[in-house]
Amino acid sequence: MQELKHGKETTEEEDEVAVGIDKGFMDEFFEQVEEIRGFIESLAEKVEEVKRKHSAILASPNPDEKTKAELEDLMADIKKLANKIRSKLKSIQQIIEQEESQNKSSADLRIRKTQHSTLSRKFVEVMSEYNTTQSDYRERCKGRIQRQLEITGRNTTNEELESMLESDNPAIFTSGIIMDNITEQAMNEIETRHTEIIKLENSIRELHDMFMDMAMLVESQVKNIDPLSVPTALWFRPRKMHVKTDLHVQS
């Protein structure tokens, strides 16, 4: 009888230790969740600031260098922060997959999967908004170039303009134009908008793999996702690929 009592006490102590470990682990997990949520909120704020910089740059034919430098800094910050968020989400995902491979199942695991899924979808949502912002800016820059060319009497189709945008040489836009028909301001604006498009595409290209990785992760998490909304080219619009595919993840 004494042995049974001792065995019961030992089991209860072990259970208490296990509960304590689980509680500590979950407390740490929720701290991670709050940290990642804060990073995503900061990312969303930076995307809104990018929109404001875009408007300021487009408002002037020759935007000041300070504003352009601030935009570049913002895009670099977004890239750095997005990679940090992705790394933290991937780390959580690896732990979840490890536990699932060991056939572990618990309320805590379900909570972590739900939290991870929610954060991942929010992250993709913010980055999708960033992509839309970049795509809109590209179109508006392209529109400014087309307008200046029309003023000089040079009409271009959308395909011709896209082909010209492939070049790193802004002189391609003014070839064949009688120089008396184009002002220095118009030439400067064409060069400025073209440079902005090149920077923009380089920035998006750098983030392409991360976009693909996170979007596929979210797709695998959400069983009721609309198959037509799964990205093929994703939000990426690199040179020589002018296909825009939006990603809409269902909540």
XYZ file of N, CA and C in Angstrom:
753
model
N 0.843 -1.219 0.000
C 0.000 0.000 0.000
C 0.865 1.251 0.000
N 1.930 1.182 0.817
C 2.844 2.322 0.909
C 3.523 2.564 -0.441
N 3.849 1.440 -1.132
C 4.503 1.554 -2.432
C 3.568 2.192 -3.458
N 2.307 1.801 -3.402
C 1.325 2.392 -4.319
C 1.178 3.880 -4.076
N 1.157 4.238 -2.793
C 1.030 5.650 -2.428
C 2.236 6.432 -2.914
N 3.428 5.825 -2.728
C 4.658 6.494 -3.159
C 4.673 6.659 -4.688
N 4.202 5.590 -5.370
C 4.158 5.651 -6.829
C 3.210 6.716 -7.322
N 2.102 6.871 -6.646
C 1.116 7.893 -7.017
C 1.696 9.282 -6.832
N 2.406 9.473 -5.711
C 3.005 10.784 -5.439
C 4.055 11.114 -6.494
N 4.847 10.114 -6.877
C 5.882 10.326 -7.896
C 5.252 10.729 -9.227
N 4.184 10.036 -9.600
C 3.491 10.349 -10.855
C 2.927 11.760 -10.838
N 2.352 12.151 -9.719
C 1.792 13.499 -9.594
C 2.887 14.549 -9.709
N 4.044 14.270 -9.098
C 5.162 15.214 -9.179
C 5.649 15.343 -10.618
N 5.729 14.204 -11.310
C 6.163 14.230 -12.711
C 5.176 15.008 -13.570
N 3.885 14.811 -13.287
C 2.850 15.543 -14.028
C 2.981 17.040 -13.797
N 3.246 17.427 -12.547
C 3.396 18.845 -12.218
C 4.593 19.444 -12.946
N 5.694 18.680 -12.995
C 6.889 19.153 -13.709
C 6.578 19.323 -15.193
N 5.871 18.332 -15.770
C 5.517 18.386 -17.194
C 4.630 19.584 -17.495
N 3.658 19.822 -16.620
C 2.765 20.974 -16.789
C 3.558 22.268 -16.712
N 4.504 22.307 -15.766
C 5.327 23.507 -15.614
C 6.166 23.775 -16.849
N 6.733 22.694 -17.415
C 7.537 22.834 -18.635
C 6.669 23.313 -19.792
N 5.483 22.687 -19.960
C 4.570 23.079 -21.039
C 4.146 24.534 -20.909
N 3.853 24.953 -19.681
C 3.418 26.336 -19.450
C 4.541 27.306 -19.803
N 5.762 26.950 -19.383
C 6.898 27.812 -19.699
C 7.127 27.908 -21.196
N 6.972 26.775 -21.877
C 7.151 26.741 -23.324
C 6.103 27.594 -24.019
N 4.858 27.490 -23.586
C 3.782 28.255 -24.205
C 3.912 29.738 -23.908
N 4.373 30.081 -22.702
C 4.604 31.496 -22.379
C 5.643 32.081 -23.335
N 6.688 31.315 -23.561
C 7.739 31.754 -24.485
C 7.193 31.861 -25.906
N 6.346 30.920 -26.274
C 5.750 30.935 -27.610
C 4.899 32.182 -27.814
N 4.071 32.519 -26.818
C 3.210 33.698 -26.952
C 4.026 34.993 -26.986
N 5.181 34.992 -26.344
C 6.080 36.144 -26.447
C 6.580 36.277 -27.887
N 6.893 35.138 -28.505
C 7.308 35.140 -29.908
C 6.191 35.660 -30.804
N 4.982 35.213 -30.527
C 3.822 35.636 -31.316
C 3.657 37.151 -31.254
N 3.752 37.707 -30.054
C 3.608 39.160 -29.889
C 4.729 39.905 -30.597
N 5.926 39.356 -30.542
C 7.060 39.987 -31.220
C 6.839 39.999 -32.726
N 6.435 38.861 -33.278
C 6.201 38.772 -34.721
C 5.044 39.672 -35.140
N 3.983 39.703 -34.317
C 2.848 40.577 -34.622
C 3.300 42.043 -34.674
N 4.166 42.418 -33.752
C 4.697 43.781 -33.740
C 5.516 44.075 -34.985
N 6.309 43.092 -35.415
C 7.105 43.260 -36.633
C 6.199 43.439 -37.851
N 5.125 42.657 -37.915
C 4.204 42.747 -39.058
C 3.501 44.102 -39.074
N 3.129 44.605 -37.901
C 2.510 45.931 -37.818
C 3.487 47.006 -38.282
N 4.744 46.870 -37.880
C 5.775 47.815 -38.316
C 5.962 47.741 -39.826
N 5.907 46.526 -40.363
C 6.034 46.330 -41.804
C 4.901 47.033 -42.542
N 3.678 46.895 -42.032
C 2.513 47.534 -42.655
C 2.655 49.056 -42.641
N 3.188 49.593 -41.555
C 3.401 51.036 -41.458
C 4.421 51.507 -42.490
N 5.460 50.713 -42.694
C 6.481 51.071 -43.681
C 5.915 51.035 -45.097
N 5.021 50.086 -45.352
C 4.378 50.015 -46.669
C 3.544 51.271 -46.915
N 2.830 51.736 -45.892
C 2.049 52.974 -46.021
C 2.964 54.167 -46.278
N 4.126 54.169 -45.633
C 5.088 55.259 -45.841
C 5.638 55.222 -47.267
N 5.827 54.026 -47.800
C 6.272 53.885 -49.189
C 5.248 54.519 -50.132
N 3.969 54.300 -49.862
C 2.914 54.904 -50.688
C 3.029 56.423 -50.687
N 3.296 56.984 -49.504
C 3.417 58.445 -49.406
C 4.631 58.948 -50.186
N 5.720 58.205 -50.119
C 6.921 58.591 -50.868
C 6.664 58.500 -52.368
N 5.954 57.475 -52.791
C 5.615 57.338 -54.209
C 4.837 58.559 -54.695
N 3.850 58.963 -53.918
C 3.023 60.116 -54.302
C 3.861 61.381 -54.390
N 4.779 61.548 -53.437
C 5.634 62.735 -53.425
C 6.552 62.754 -54.644
N 7.101 61.606 -54.992
C 8.010 61.525 -56.140
C 7.261 61.747 -57.448
N 6.066 61.204 -57.549
C 5.281 61.359 -58.773
C 4.726 62.769 -58.936
N 4.620 63.491 -57.836
C 4.052 64.847 -57.884
C 4.998 65.845 -58.534
N 6.277 65.491 -58.627
C 7.261 66.415 -59.191
C 7.960 65.782 -60.387
N 8.129 66.546 -61.488
C 8.849 66.006 -62.649
C 10.289 65.630 -62.294
N 10.872 66.390 -61.370
C 12.235 66.130 -60.925
C 12.279 66.096 -59.400
N 11.886 64.995 -58.804
C 11.845 64.899 -57.337
C 13.224 65.070 -56.721
N 13.235 65.606 -55.502
C 14.524 65.848 -54.850
C 15.184 64.533 -54.447
N 16.507 64.580 -54.384
C 17.285 63.374 -54.083
C 16.997 62.842 -52.683
N 16.655 63.730 -51.764
C 16.397 63.320 -50.384
C 15.206 62.359 -50.322
N 14.140 62.719 -51.034
C 12.942 61.870 -51.031
C 13.228 60.520 -51.670
N 13.987 60.532 -52.765
C 14.323 59.274 -53.436
C 15.201 58.398 -52.550
N 16.121 59.034 -51.830
C 16.996 58.280 -50.915
C 16.189 57.683 -49.770
N 15.215 58.450 -49.282
C 14.356 57.952 -48.199
C 13.532 56.751 -48.660
N 13.089 56.791 -49.920
C 12.335 55.659 -50.467
C 13.219 54.413 -50.548
N 14.452 54.598 -51.005
C 15.378 53.463 -51.085
C 15.643 52.874 -49.704
N 15.806 53.745 -48.718
C 16.034 53.277 -47.341
C 14.831 52.486 -46.834
N 13.637 52.979 -47.156
C 12.409 52.286 -46.740
C 12.320 50.891 -47.358
N 12.638 50.798 -48.639
C 12.574 49.499 -49.313
C 13.602 48.532 -48.728
N 14.775 49.064 -48.370
C 15.800 48.223 -47.736
C 15.332 47.752 -46.363
N 14.672 48.652 -45.625
C 14.136 48.292 -44.300
C 13.067 47.210 -44.419
N 12.204 47.358 -45.421
C 11.135 46.378 -45.632
C 11.723 45.009 -45.959
N 12.729 44.995 -46.808
C 13.381 43.729 -47.158
C 13.980 43.064 -45.918
N 14.681 43.857 -45.118
C 15.329 43.321 -43.910
C 14.293 42.795 -42.912
N 13.241 43.583 -42.691
C 12.213 43.194 -41.726
C 11.421 41.986 -42.218
N 11.115 41.961 -43.503
C 10.362 40.835 -44.074
C 11.147 39.533 -43.935
N 12.439 39.600 -44.160
C 13.267 38.400 -44.015
C 13.342 37.943 -42.564
N 13.350 38.901 -41.643
C 13.366 38.555 -40.219
C 12.065 37.845 -39.828
N 10.935 38.387 -40.292
C 9.634 37.776 -39.997
C 9.563 36.377 -40.591
N 9.994 36.271 -41.824
C 9.967 34.966 -42.490
C 10.792 33.944 -41.715
N 11.975 34.342 -41.270
C 12.858 33.436 -40.529
C 12.197 32.936 -39.244
N 11.536 33.841 -38.539
C 10.885 33.470 -37.277
C 9.686 32.555 -37.515
N 8.935 32.832 -38.566
C 7.792 31.978 -38.896
C 8.253 30.584 -39.330
N 9.341 30.536 -40.084
C 9.879 29.248 -40.521
C 10.371 28.435 -39.333
N 10.958 29.109 -38.361
C 11.460 28.431 -37.168
C 10.313 27.761 -36.400
N 9.216 28.504 -36.244
C 8.037 27.942 -35.569
C 7.479 26.770 -36.369
N 7.430 26.934 -37.689
C 6.914 25.879 -38.559
C 7.725 24.592 -38.417
N 9.030 24.716 -38.323
C 9.893 23.536 -38.198
C 9.614 22.768 -36.905
N 9.393 23.505 -35.814
C 9.081 22.859 -34.530
C 7.740 22.127 -34.610
N 6.765 22.788 -35.238
C 5.439 22.167 -35.401
C 5.546 20.884 -36.220
N 6.287 20.942 -37.327
C 6.436 19.769 -38.190
C 7.168 18.640 -37.468
N 8.139 19.005 -36.651
C 8.883 18.000 -35.891
C 7.960 17.258 -34.923
N 7.109 18.015 -34.245
C 6.174 17.393 -33.300
C 5.143 16.535 -34.028
N 4.694 17.012 -35.178
C 3.715 16.235 -35.952
C 4.329 14.932 -36.462
N 5.614 14.970 -36.828
C 6.287 13.762 -37.316
C 6.433 12.717 -36.215
N 6.384 13.178 -34.965
C 6.469 12.274 -33.813
C 5.076 11.879 -33.310
N 4.083 12.220 -34.143
C 2.680 11.894 -33.831
C 2.210 12.506 -32.515
N 2.775 13.655 -32.206
C 2.324 14.345 -31.002
C 1.066 15.141 -31.333
N 0.132 15.133 -30.432
C -1.101 15.891 -30.631
C -1.575 16.413 -29.286
N -1.763 17.714 -29.216
C -2.202 18.307 -27.955
C -2.913 19.614 -28.236
N -3.579 20.119 -27.221
C -4.259 21.416 -27.365
C -3.230 22.504 -27.627
N -2.063 22.411 -26.965
C -1.009 23.407 -27.158
C -0.523 23.420 -28.609
N -0.366 22.245 -29.185
C 0.088 22.159 -30.572
C -0.933 22.783 -31.511
N -2.207 22.516 -31.266
C -3.263 23.104 -32.108
C -3.264 24.624 -31.993
N -3.036 25.121 -30.780
C -2.981 26.572 -30.565
C -1.820 27.171 -31.354
N -0.668 26.511 -31.285
C 0.507 27.031 -31.983
C 0.307 27.016 -33.497
N -0.327 25.959 -33.999
C -0.593 25.884 -35.437
C -1.536 26.998 -35.877
N -2.552 27.259 -35.073
C -3.511 28.321 -35.399
C -2.842 29.690 -35.379
N -2.060 29.945 -34.343
C -1.365 31.229 -34.233
C -0.385 31.412 -35.391
N 0.344 30.355 -35.710
C 1.321 30.422 -36.797
C 0.636 30.682 -38.134
N -0.485 30.009 -38.352
C -1.238 30.195 -39.590
C -1.755 31.626 -39.707
N -2.272 32.155 -38.602
C -2.803 33.526 -38.596
C -1.705 34.537 -38.901
N -0.561 34.376 -38.264
C 0.562 35.292 -38.488
C 1.072 35.188 -39.924
N 1.158 33.976 -40.436
C 1.656 33.772 -41.803
C 0.743 34.436 -42.823
N -0.565 34.272 -42.634
C -1.517 34.883 -43.567
C -1.470 36.406 -43.497
N -1.322 36.938 -42.291
C -1.227 38.387 -42.142
C 0.040 38.912 -42.807
N 1.118 38.181 -42.651
C 2.386 38.569 -43.269
C 2.259 38.593 -44.791
N 1.676 37.539 -45.351
C 1.489 37.481 -46.799
C 0.551 38.599 -47.265
N -0.450 38.899 -46.464
C -1.391 39.978 -46.795
C -0.669 41.322 -46.902
N 0.209 41.606 -45.935
C 0.954 42.872 -45.947
C 1.913 42.916 -47.133
N 2.593 41.795 -47.390
C 3.537 41.770 -48.502
C 2.815 41.828 -49.844
N 1.608 41.283 -49.906
C 0.804 41.394 -51.113
C 0.421 42.851 -51.363
N 0.096 43.557 -50.281
C -0.214 44.986 -50.388
C 1.012 45.762 -50.860
N 2.170 45.366 -50.368
C 3.429 46.001 -50.791
C 3.648 45.777 -52.278
N 3.396 44.557 -52.737
C 3.542 44.266 -54.152
C 2.581 45.090 -55.006
N 1.328 45.192 -54.553
C 0.337 45.993 -55.277
C 0.783 47.446 -55.359
N 1.319 47.941 -54.245
C 1.830 49.311 -54.199
C 2.954 49.504 -55.211
N 3.870 48.540 -55.259
C 4.993 48.627 -56.189
C 4.515 48.536 -57.641
N 3.577 47.648 -57.895
C 3.049 47.489 -59.254
C 2.332 48.753 -59.724
N 1.543 49.354 -58.833
C 0.844 50.599 -59.170
C 1.843 51.711 -59.473
N 2.888 51.770 -58.669
C 3.916 52.804 -58.856
C 4.611 52.617 -60.202
N 4.884 51.372 -60.542
C 5.521 51.083 -61.826
C 4.641 51.571 -62.976
N 3.349 51.279 -62.892
C 2.425 51.687 -63.948
C 2.334 53.204 -64.058
N 2.359 53.872 -62.925
C 2.267 55.340 -62.939
C 3.550 55.959 -63.489
N 4.697 55.364 -63.159
C 5.962 55.839 -63.731
C 5.965 55.622 -65.243
N 5.485 54.457 -65.650
C 5.416 54.151 -67.080
C 4.479 55.128 -67.787
N 3.379 55.457 -67.134
C 2.434 56.409 -67.708
C 3.041 57.786 -67.905
N 3.884 58.207 -66.957
C 4.556 59.504 -67.076
C 5.504 59.501 -68.277
N 6.217 58.402 -68.464
C 7.129 58.300 -69.606
C 6.344 58.364 -70.911
N 5.262 57.605 -70.982
C 4.449 57.568 -72.199
C 3.873 58.946 -72.517
N 3.458 59.664 -71.480
C 2.890 60.995 -71.683
C 3.934 61.959 -72.255
N 5.146 61.902 -71.723
C 6.203 62.785 -72.213
C 6.572 62.451 -73.655
N 6.558 61.170 -73.982
C 6.856 60.778 -75.361
C 5.771 61.265 -76.311
N 4.516 61.196 -75.880
C 3.404 61.662 -76.716
C 3.502 63.157 -76.975
N 3.952 63.906 -75.970
C 4.102 65.358 -76.126
C 5.102 65.683 -77.233
N 6.129 64.826 -77.361
C 7.152 65.060 -78.392
C 6.705 64.554 -79.761
N 5.548 63.908 -79.803
C 5.050 63.395 -81.075
C 5.375 61.934 -81.308
N 5.962 61.295 -80.311
C 6.298 59.873 -80.460
C 5.270 59.022 -79.725
N 4.426 58.339 -80.483
C 3.410 57.477 -79.886
C 3.922 56.041 -79.809
N 3.706 55.407 -78.674
C 4.177 54.032 -78.490
C 3.039 53.152 -77.978
N 3.063 51.909 -78.401
C 2.100 50.949 -77.859
C 2.618 50.482 -76.498
N 1.758 49.821 -75.754
C 2.172 49.304 -74.447
C 3.305 48.288 -74.595
N 3.215 47.445 -75.643
C 4.257 46.435 -75.877
C 5.582 47.100 -76.208
N 5.542 48.150 -77.040
C 6.772 48.862 -77.398
C 7.398 49.508 -76.172
N 6.556 50.087 -75.331
C 7.064 50.752 -74.133
C 7.677 49.737 -73.172
N 7.025 48.590 -73.022
C 7.578 47.547 -72.150
C 8.933 47.080 -72.661
N 9.049 46.960 -73.974
C 10.319 46.549 -74.568
C 11.403 47.584 -74.296
N 11.041 48.853 -74.373
C 11.999 49.926 -74.097
C 12.424 49.927 -72.630
N 11.487 49.561 -71.762
C 11.793 49.533 -70.328
C 12.783 48.428 -69.971
N 12.948 47.448 -70.878
C 13.925 46.385 -70.637
C 15.349 46.923 -70.683
N 15.530 48.037 -71.380
C 16.870 48.591 -71.554
C 17.318 49.371 -70.329
N 18.617 49.295 -70.042
C 19.183 50.097 -68.957
C 19.617 51.472 -69.456
N 19.450 51.701 -70.741
C 19.884 52.960 -71.342
C 18.684 53.870 -71.584
N 18.560 54.967 -70.826
C 17.409 55.867 -71.000
C 17.375 56.555 -72.360
N 18.515 56.549 -73.077
C 18.571 57.214 -74.382
C 17.655 56.539 -75.395
N 17.286 55.297 -75.128
C 16.409 54.578 -76.054
C 15.053 55.270 -76.193
N 14.657 56.014 -75.164
C 13.357 56.687 -75.192
C 13.366 57.922 -76.092
N 14.540 58.494 -76.284
C 14.609 59.737 -77.065
C 15.203 59.516 -78.451
N 15.582 58.283 -78.773
C 16.135 58.029 -80.105
C 15.037 58.227 -81.147
N 15.384 58.902 -82.208
C 14.408 59.149 -83.261
C 13.556 60.379 -83.033
N 13.748 61.043 -81.888
C 12.982 62.260 -81.600
C 13.806 63.477 -82.002
N 13.189 64.385 -82.700
C 13.871 65.641 -83.041
C 14.098 66.406 -81.747
N 15.349 66.707 -81.447
C 15.691 67.271 -80.150
C 14.995 68.598 -79.877
N 14.643 69.329 -80.946
C 13.922 70.593 -80.742
C 12.526 70.343 -80.176
N 12.044 69.108 -80.316
C 10.681 68.792 -79.876
C 10.602 68.322 -78.428
N 11.747 68.188 -77.767
C 11.736 67.700 -76.390
C 12.520 68.646 -75.488
N 11.929 69.006 -74.395
C 12.572 69.921 -73.453
C 13.501 69.148 -72.520
N 14.378 69.893 -71.891
C 15.289 69.269 -70.931
C 14.499 68.669 -69.763
N 13.421 69.366 -69.368
C 12.594 68.869 -68.263
C 11.966 67.527 -68.624
N 11.481 67.418 -69.875
C 10.867 66.164 -70.314
C 11.892 65.036 -70.326
N 13.095 65.329 -70.805
C 14.151 64.313 -70.836
C 14.517 63.872 -69.424
N 14.593 64.839 -68.515
C 14.923 64.515 -67.123
C 13.849 63.641 -66.486
N 12.585 63.964 -66.795
C 11.505 63.171 -66.200
C 11.521 61.745 -66.733
N 11.740 61.589 -68.034
C 11.811 60.248 -68.618
C 12.922 59.440 -67.952
N 14.077 60.077 -67.794
C 15.217 59.390 -67.173
C 14.919 59.031 -65.714
N 14.283 59.974 -64.993
C 13.952 59.737 -63.578
C 12.985 58.576 -63.428
N 11.919 58.573 -64.235
C 10.910 57.512 -64.120
C 11.493 56.154 -64.512
N 12.344 56.166 -65.525
C 12.962 54.909 -65.957
C 13.863 54.346 -64.856
N 14.638 55.224 -64.233
C 15.517 54.806 -63.133
C 14.704 54.237 -61.981
N 13.572 54.869 -61.678
C 12.713 54.388 -60.596
C 12.178 52.986 -60.896
N 11.815 52.753 -62.145
C 11.294 51.437 -62.528
C 12.371 50.365 -62.379
N 13.601 50.689 -62.783
C 14.702 49.725 -62.662
C 14.947 49.373 -61.196
N 14.995 50.381 -60.332
C 15.193 50.143 -58.896
C 14.060 49.285 -58.332
N 12.865 49.606 -58.774
C 11.675 48.903 -58.291
C 11.729 47.419 -58.643
N 12.057 47.131 -59.885
C 12.090 45.739 -60.325
C 13.211 44.964 -59.644
N 14.335 45.625 -59.413
C 15.428 44.972 -58.686
C 14.996 44.625 -57.265
N 14.279 45.543 -56.639
C 13.808 45.325 -55.268
C 12.846 44.142 -55.205
N 11.909 44.082 -56.130
C 10.928 42.996 -56.145
C 11.606 41.662 -56.451
N 12.578 41.698 -57.358
C 13.287 40.464 -57.704
C 13.993 39.877 -56.484
N 14.572 40.743 -55.668
C 15.293 40.290 -54.478
C 14.371 39.582 -53.485
N 13.104 39.971 -53.476
C 12.154 39.395 -52.523
C 11.334 38.240 -53.103
N 11.570 37.944 -54.365
C 10.726 36.966 -55.050
C 10.702 35.600 -54.371
N 11.878 35.061 -54.037
C 11.933 33.729 -53.429
C 11.186 33.685 -52.101
N 11.319 34.764 -51.334
C 10.622 34.815 -50.052
C 9.112 34.858 -50.271
N 8.662 35.649 -51.248
C 7.237 35.712 -51.572
C 6.711 34.314 -51.902
N 7.429 33.623 -52.765
C 7.001 32.291 -53.192
C 6.944 31.334 -52.006
N 7.985 31.361 -51.204
C 8.091 30.455 -50.060
C 6.936 30.644 -49.085
N 6.672 31.891 -48.706
C 5.625 32.165 -47.729
C 4.236 31.910 -48.307
N 4.040 32.220 -49.570
C 2.727 31.998 -50.183
C 2.407 30.509 -50.264
N 3.417 29.708 -50.593
C 3.209 28.259 -50.647
C 2.937 27.696 -49.252
N 3.585 28.281 -48.253
C 3.355 27.843 -46.874
C 1.911 28.111 -46.466
N 1.438 29.307 -46.774
C 0.059 29.665 -46.431
C -0.920 28.790 -47.204
N -0.600 28.523 -48.457
C -1.476 27.666 -49.276
C -1.626 26.290 -48.631
N -0.524 25.754 -48.104
C -0.570 24.426 -47.494
C -1.329 24.424 -46.174
N -1.389 25.591 -45.519
C -2.070 25.679 -44.223
C -3.577 25.819 -44.369
N -3.988 26.497 -45.427
C -5.407 26.826 -45.575
C -6.056 25.860 -46.559
N -6.804 24.920 -46.056
C -7.368 23.875 -46.904
C -8.463 24.397 -47.823
N -9.139 25.459 -47.402
C -10.263 25.941 -48.202
C -9.858 27.093 -49.106
N -8.572 27.184 -49.410
C -8.122 28.266 -50.287
C -8.673 28.052 -51.701
N -9.030 29.120 -52.353
C -9.527 29.053 -53.718
C -8.365 28.666 -54.631
N -8.425 27.531 -55.319
C -7.295 27.117 -56.156
C -6.971 28.109 -57.256
N -7.956 28.893 -57.691
C -7.707 29.883 -58.736
C -6.884 31.054 -58.227
N -6.822 31.200 -56.889
C -6.078 32.328 -56.339
C -4.642 31.962 -55.999
N -4.279 30.686 -56.162
C -2.902 30.294 -55.878
C -1.998 30.904 -56.941
N -0.929 31.574 -56.545
C -0.097 32.297 -57.505
C 0.711 31.374 -58.402
N 0.883 31.766 -59.636
C 1.786 31.059 -60.532
C 3.040 31.911 -60.697
N 2.855 33.141 -61.148
C 3.993 34.060 -61.209
C 4.112 34.815 -59.903
N 3.142 34.641 -59.018
C 3.023 35.344 -57.755
C 3.028 36.839 -58.041
N 3.345 37.648 -57.014
C 3.195 39.082 -57.205
C 4.332 39.640 -58.024
N 5.270 38.803 -58.361
C 6.503 39.246 -58.997
C 6.266 39.730 -60.421
N 6.867 40.840 -60.755
C 6.812 41.340 -62.116
C 8.247 41.664 -62.551
N 9.026 40.643 -62.858
C 10.387 40.908 -63.291
C 10.408 41.340 -64.739
N 11.551 41.776 -65.221
C 11.659 42.101 -66.631
C 11.412 40.844 -67.445
N 10.829 41.025 -68.604
C 10.508 39.943 -69.522
C 9.436 39.010 -68.959
N 8.769 39.443 -67.910
C 7.600 38.696 -67.414
C 6.621 39.731 -66.907
N 5.660 40.079 -67.726
C 4.750 41.158 -67.363
C 3.381 40.599 -67.026
N 3.375 39.610 -66.147
C 2.130 38.983 -65.706
C 1.920 39.309 -64.250
N 0.803 39.866 -63.913
C 0.489 40.188 -62.521
C -0.550 39.208 -62.016
N -0.198 38.485 -60.987
C -1.124 37.531 -60.381
C -1.346 37.908 -58.942
N -2.560 38.202 -58.581
C -2.858 38.593 -57.203
C -3.074 37.362 -56.347
N -2.736 37.498 -55.080
C -2.949 36.410 -54.135
C -3.982 36.855 -53.130
N -5.065 36.106 -53.044
C -6.096 36.417 -52.056
C -6.252 35.206 -51.160
N -5.826 35.311 -49.939
C -5.928 34.202 -49.005
C -7.185 34.360 -48.188
N -7.997 33.323 -48.183
C -9.246 33.391 -47.431
C -8.966 33.295 -45.948
N -9.728 34.054 -45.166
C -9.553 34.008 -43.716
C -10.257 32.782 -43.159
